[in-house]
Structures are given as structure tokens and as C-alpha cells.
């Protein structure tokens, strides 16, 4: 057999190389001119139909394939790179991380284990995440798809800590474990308890105070009454940056209660943990460095391209004990490529893993922690500006305090469904992408300002447009 034709590499690289160069040129033009394009547009049914075709038996050249990308894919993406995207809590990405993705693709590293530079880069990123949050240098960790997985891993480590190895061997039995988080907890936390075999009902949602922080007296009462009822409290989850309003729980108080009752203290800092990079916000995170584990995302406020979540675990031995397995085909060696223990496959559920660390490492290296902290401060300043514009208008009102980068507001004389329709109208017009949530039973327009490309004019234009449509 002709080896050449069995390879997926081209016989002559010139065509592929030329199209590749064109892609790079086009994509830089695209990023430089994002503002001229709609933030989002609905996909016409003809475009959708392009992705409902049978399996292609024969291939095609890269040039028409790229044309198809330009016509049918690029215009219909979700738009979170765009400066007027403020929906949910999503990062804008950055061009350095984009290039890192290209380089990582060329290396095609499998970062599940073995002794190679991919794992060295990942350990560097974990060490930086520990340094950012004030965790000890010995902290263990792993890059993951996102904080949903990071929170899940934290629950499994906390479960291991209370039940020991037998839970891995024999399952949970009837251990009546209970965990505590604020009412503003992200949906993935009950999801993590479910996936850990403990069930949604193992989570006590503790009421919050007027600043949307977990009530410390209510937490203490809940733990004591669970203990009195024969339950086994094992985990407190503090939220650093709640999804609805961006509130920080009192992490120092939570860590003290956790220590007093002997519970694992986890921080869901999916986006908020990186507020540690801002000297002005850092005091709000006091206590985070006492955590047993922290979940955070580089793909939100640190603007790394998706996906880039991270878990930090204070106790490296316990982290490994929670996941490690020995198998012949993955046996570690003292030297050679099979060296370099511990391997990521013994620190989490994935065996094959991408070289996710490269884009994080390149982003942090290219911009430095100071600049990334300034981006975070800038988005919070924009949120304050938005809140100020809302308070000044007699058409709009804020529905929650604005401690961080999220503003929940509404058009005063609109019903819930009119406020929700307004959001959809703005999205469909390609102008702005806020999202919605419900605050104290009222439908809110929610602007989560995360993107480093958003400027004050975008905020002013958003307010002006909403007021225009509300009158
Ligand atoms: C985004 C978010 C999550 C989920 O993280 P993913 O990266 O989307 O999996 C969890 N908790 C909070 C507070 C979040 O903001």
C-alpha cells in the first residue's frame, strides 16, 4: 500500500498552507472589526439544514470547506466575543489564547498522563491559580471543562474525606451526608451532589441576607439541627461571585464554621475567585485561602478561550486517593515517557485530555496578572456605570445591589413578559445580548459584564436603546 495516500497529510502542503494563511488573515480582520457585526443573529432554516445531512462518504477540498465555514458557521455563533454581549457570565476570549489553541492542536498532546511538557505547563498553571487565590504551594489541581466539573470533583474529594476509601470500594451505603450552600448557589452544585450519588436533597440551601450573602446564623442552625437529627454534615460550599447578582459569601466566617464542625470547605469561585487579581476586590474574598478546595474558570473573567475550568485541592494526597486506580496498561515507570507521576488521570475522571493548559499559560504570560486584574476592575466599573444610568432614569429600576459586574434591572412599567420580550428583541436585532433572571419573584434583565472589549459607550447605547423601546 502506498503509505503516502493512507496519510491524512496532503501530498503537497502548499494548498493547505495557503488556505491556513488566509484563515489567519481573515480571523484577525474578524476580531479587529467585531463591533461592525451583529452580536448575534438567528440561524435561517437553510443554514440549519446544512447540519442535518447524512455522513459524507467522500471528502472535499479545504478551500470550499472553509467557504462553507465563512457562510454557514461564522455568522451564527453565540456572539460572546462581541463587546455588546452581556448575557449569562461568559468570557470574550482573546487572540493570544486563540493562537495557543492552534499551536495546541498542532501538538495534539494527550494530557492524561506520562512525562512531557503538557503536564509541566498544566502544573505551572495550577501553581499560578494557587498563588492567585493564596493557597499553599503544595496545592494539587487539574484543568477541566469548567466549574461544573470542578465543583463535582470537590464534592467527590469531600465525600472521600468523610467516608474514606470504603466508599470507593463499596459505594455509599446509607451515609446520610448533607452539604450547605447559599440560596444563590449555581445549579451545578446540586448537580454535583446528584452525580456523587448523594442526591439533590443532600444540599441545604441556606437563606441569604439583604446583600445576597449566606446567612451565617441560619447556617449554624441548619448544621446543628441536622446533627441532632442524626445526619452527617460534611461540606460547606461558599460562593464567590453568585450567578444572579455577583455576591460574595463571607468566606472567612464560612471557613471558621467549617473548622469548628470539621467540615470540608469548598469555594465555588467559578468567575469570582479571579477577583483576587484586583487589589480593590481582593478584600471581599478574605477567607478563600483557607478553603479545602476552590473551583474557578479561566474562560470567564480571565478571557481564555473555552473551555478552561480549574479545581484546586489543598490536600494533594487526598486528591489522588479520591481518583487513583492502578491498571497494567497505565503502569507508572521510574523513567522514560511513563514517568512523571502523579498523572492527571489519577486526579479526576478523564483519561484522555487536551492540552488545555497552553492557552491559559499563554494568556497569563502575555498579559500578566496585573492587566487581567485591571480588566476585571474595568468590567465592575462598567456595571456601576450601568447601575448609575438606571438609577438616573425614571423608566428603569435596579432589582438588586451591584457588588460586582452584574446588574439586574427592569423597565418599571413593563410586565415580566414584556421585560423578557425586550431582551429577546434586543438579541434578535443583533444589538445587545443581555439575559434574564428572576429576582424576588420579578423578571429581571440581567447584564453580566465580563468581556474585556466592552466600553462605557456600549453601556450608554444599551440604556438609550432600552429607554427608546420602553417609551
Ligand atoms: C459559570 C458558573 C458555574 C459553572 O461553570 P462552568 O464553567 O459553566 O461549568 C458554576 N458556578 C458559578 C458561580 C458560575 O458562575
PDB file of N, CA, C and O and ligand atoms in Angstrom, residues 146-148 151 186 188 239 241 243 268 270-271 297 299-300, ligand 1:
ATOM      1  N   UNK A 146     -14.883  22.970  32.980  1.00  0.00           N
ATOM      2  CA  UNK A 146     -15.431  24.166  33.612  1.00  0.00           C
ATOM      3  C   UNK A 146     -15.663  23.936  35.088  1.00  0.00           C
ATOM      4  O   UNK A 146     -15.320  22.886  35.648  1.00  0.00           O
ATOM      5  N   UNK A 147     -16.287  24.920  35.723  1.00  0.00           N
ATOM      6  CA  UNK A 147     -16.515  24.816  37.164  1.00  0.00           C
ATOM      7  C   UNK A 147     -17.584  23.784  37.511  1.00  0.00           C
ATOM      8  O   UNK A 147     -17.638  23.317  38.645  1.00  0.00           O
ATOM      9  N   UNK A 148     -18.434  23.427  36.563  1.00  0.00           N
ATOM     10  CA  UNK A 148     -19.392  22.351  36.845  1.00  0.00           C
ATOM     11  C   UNK A 148     -18.622  21.084  37.212  1.00  0.00           C
ATOM     12  O   UNK A 148     -18.941  20.417  38.205  1.00  0.00           O
ATOM     13  N   UNK A 151     -16.599  21.696  40.575  1.00  0.00           N
ATOM     14  CA  UNK A 151     -17.413  21.540  41.788  1.00  0.00           C
ATOM     15  C   UNK A 151     -17.698  20.063  42.059  1.00  0.00           C
ATOM     16  O   UNK A 151     -17.718  19.622  43.214  1.00  0.00           O
ATOM     17  N   UNK A 186     -25.085  28.013  42.390  1.00  0.00           N
ATOM     18  CA  UNK A 186     -25.222  27.653  40.972  1.00  0.00           C
ATOM     19  C   UNK A 186     -25.839  26.257  40.851  1.00  0.00           C
ATOM     20  O   UNK A 186     -25.602  25.389  41.685  1.00  0.00           O
ATOM     21  N   UNK A 188     -25.089  23.777  39.175  1.00  0.00           N
ATOM     22  CA  UNK A 188     -24.184  22.630  39.057  1.00  0.00           C
ATOM     23  C   UNK A 188     -23.808  22.047  40.421  1.00  0.00           C
ATOM     24  O   UNK A 188     -23.317  20.918  40.488  1.00  0.00           O
ATOM     25  N   UNK A 239     -19.996  30.594  47.964  1.00  0.00           N
ATOM     26  CA  UNK A 239     -19.997  31.108  46.597  1.00  0.00           C
ATOM     27  C   UNK A 239     -19.225  32.416  46.555  1.00  0.00           C
ATOM     28  O   UNK A 239     -19.498  33.327  47.335  1.00  0.00           O
ATOM     29  N   UNK A 241     -18.929  35.143  44.057  1.00  0.00           N
ATOM     30  CA  UNK A 241     -19.490  35.623  42.801  1.00  0.00           C
ATOM     31  C   UNK A 241     -20.707  34.781  42.433  1.00  0.00           C
ATOM     32  O   UNK A 241     -20.598  33.833  41.668  1.00  0.00           O
ATOM     33  N   UNK A 243     -24.223  33.741  40.627  1.00  0.00           N
ATOM     34  CA  UNK A 243     -24.628  33.973  39.238  1.00  0.00           C
ATOM     35  C   UNK A 243     -25.637  35.093  39.093  1.00  0.00           C
ATOM     36  O   UNK A 243     -25.560  35.873  38.152  1.00  0.00           O
ATOM     37  N   UNK A 268     -17.021  27.810  45.505  1.00  0.00           N
ATOM     38  CA  UNK A 268     -17.355  27.899  44.090  1.00  0.00           C
ATOM     39  C   UNK A 268     -17.046  29.330  43.660  1.00  0.00           C
ATOM     40  O   UNK A 268     -17.851  30.237  43.855  1.00  0.00           O
ATOM     41  N   UNK A 270     -16.293  30.171  40.479  1.00  0.00           N
ATOM     42  CA  UNK A 270     -16.250  29.984  39.023  1.00  0.00           C
ATOM     43  C   UNK A 270     -15.749  31.243  38.318  1.00  0.00           C
ATOM     44  O   UNK A 270     -14.772  31.206  37.603  1.00  0.00           O
ATOM     45  N   UNK A 271     -16.451  32.363  38.556  1.00  0.00           N
ATOM     46  CA  UNK A 271     -15.869  33.578  37.979  1.00  0.00           C
ATOM     47  C   UNK A 271     -15.268  34.477  39.057  1.00  0.00           C
ATOM     48  O   UNK A 271     -14.222  35.074  38.867  1.00  0.00           O
ATOM     49  N   UNK A 297     -12.924  29.368  36.880  1.00  0.00           N
ATOM     50  CA  UNK A 297     -12.891  29.270  35.423  1.00  0.00           C
ATOM     51  C   UNK A 297     -11.944  30.309  34.842  1.00  0.00           C
ATOM     52  O   UNK A 297     -12.077  31.497  35.147  1.00  0.00           O
ATOM     53  N   UNK A 299     -12.077  30.625  31.622  1.00  0.00           N
ATOM     54  CA  UNK A 299     -12.797  31.043  30.417  1.00  0.00           C
ATOM     55  C   UNK A 299     -13.832  32.143  30.658  1.00  0.00           C
ATOM     56  O   UNK A 299     -14.479  32.579  29.725  1.00  0.00           O
ATOM     57  N   UNK A 300     -13.988  32.577  31.896  1.00  0.00           N
ATOM     58  CA  UNK A 300     -14.908  33.683  32.157  1.00  0.00           C
ATOM     59  C   UNK A 300     -14.091  34.976  32.264  1.00  0.00           C
ATOM     60  O   UNK A 300     -13.698  35.536  31.254  1.00  0.00           O
TER      61      UNK A 300
HETATM   62  C1  LIG B   1     -20.383  29.581  35.455  1.00  0.00           C
HETATM   63  C2  LIG B   1     -20.560  29.122  36.848  1.00  0.00           C
HETATM   64  C3  LIG B   1     -20.527  27.776  37.170  1.00  0.00           C
HETATM   65  C4  LIG B   1     -20.439  26.707  36.119  1.00  0.00           C
HETATM   66  O1  LIG B   1     -19.195  26.773  35.487  1.00  0.00           O
HETATM   67  P1  LIG B   1     -18.991  26.189  34.028  1.00  0.00           P
HETATM   68  O2  LIG B   1     -17.619  26.628  33.688  1.00  0.00           O
HETATM   69  O3  LIG B   1     -20.032  26.830  33.164  1.00  0.00           O
HETATM   70  O4  LIG B   1     -19.135  24.723  34.092  1.00  0.00           O
HETATM   71  C5  LIG B   1     -20.623  27.419  38.496  1.00  0.00           C
HETATM   72  N1  LIG B   1     -20.753  28.340  39.459  1.00  0.00           N
HETATM   73  C6  LIG B   1     -20.809  29.663  39.187  1.00  0.00           C
HETATM   74  C7  LIG B   1     -20.949  30.636  40.316  1.00  0.00           C
HETATM   75  C8  LIG B   1     -20.710  30.103  37.861  1.00  0.00           C
HETATM   76  O5  LIG B   1     -20.736  31.407  37.588  1.00  0.00           O
END
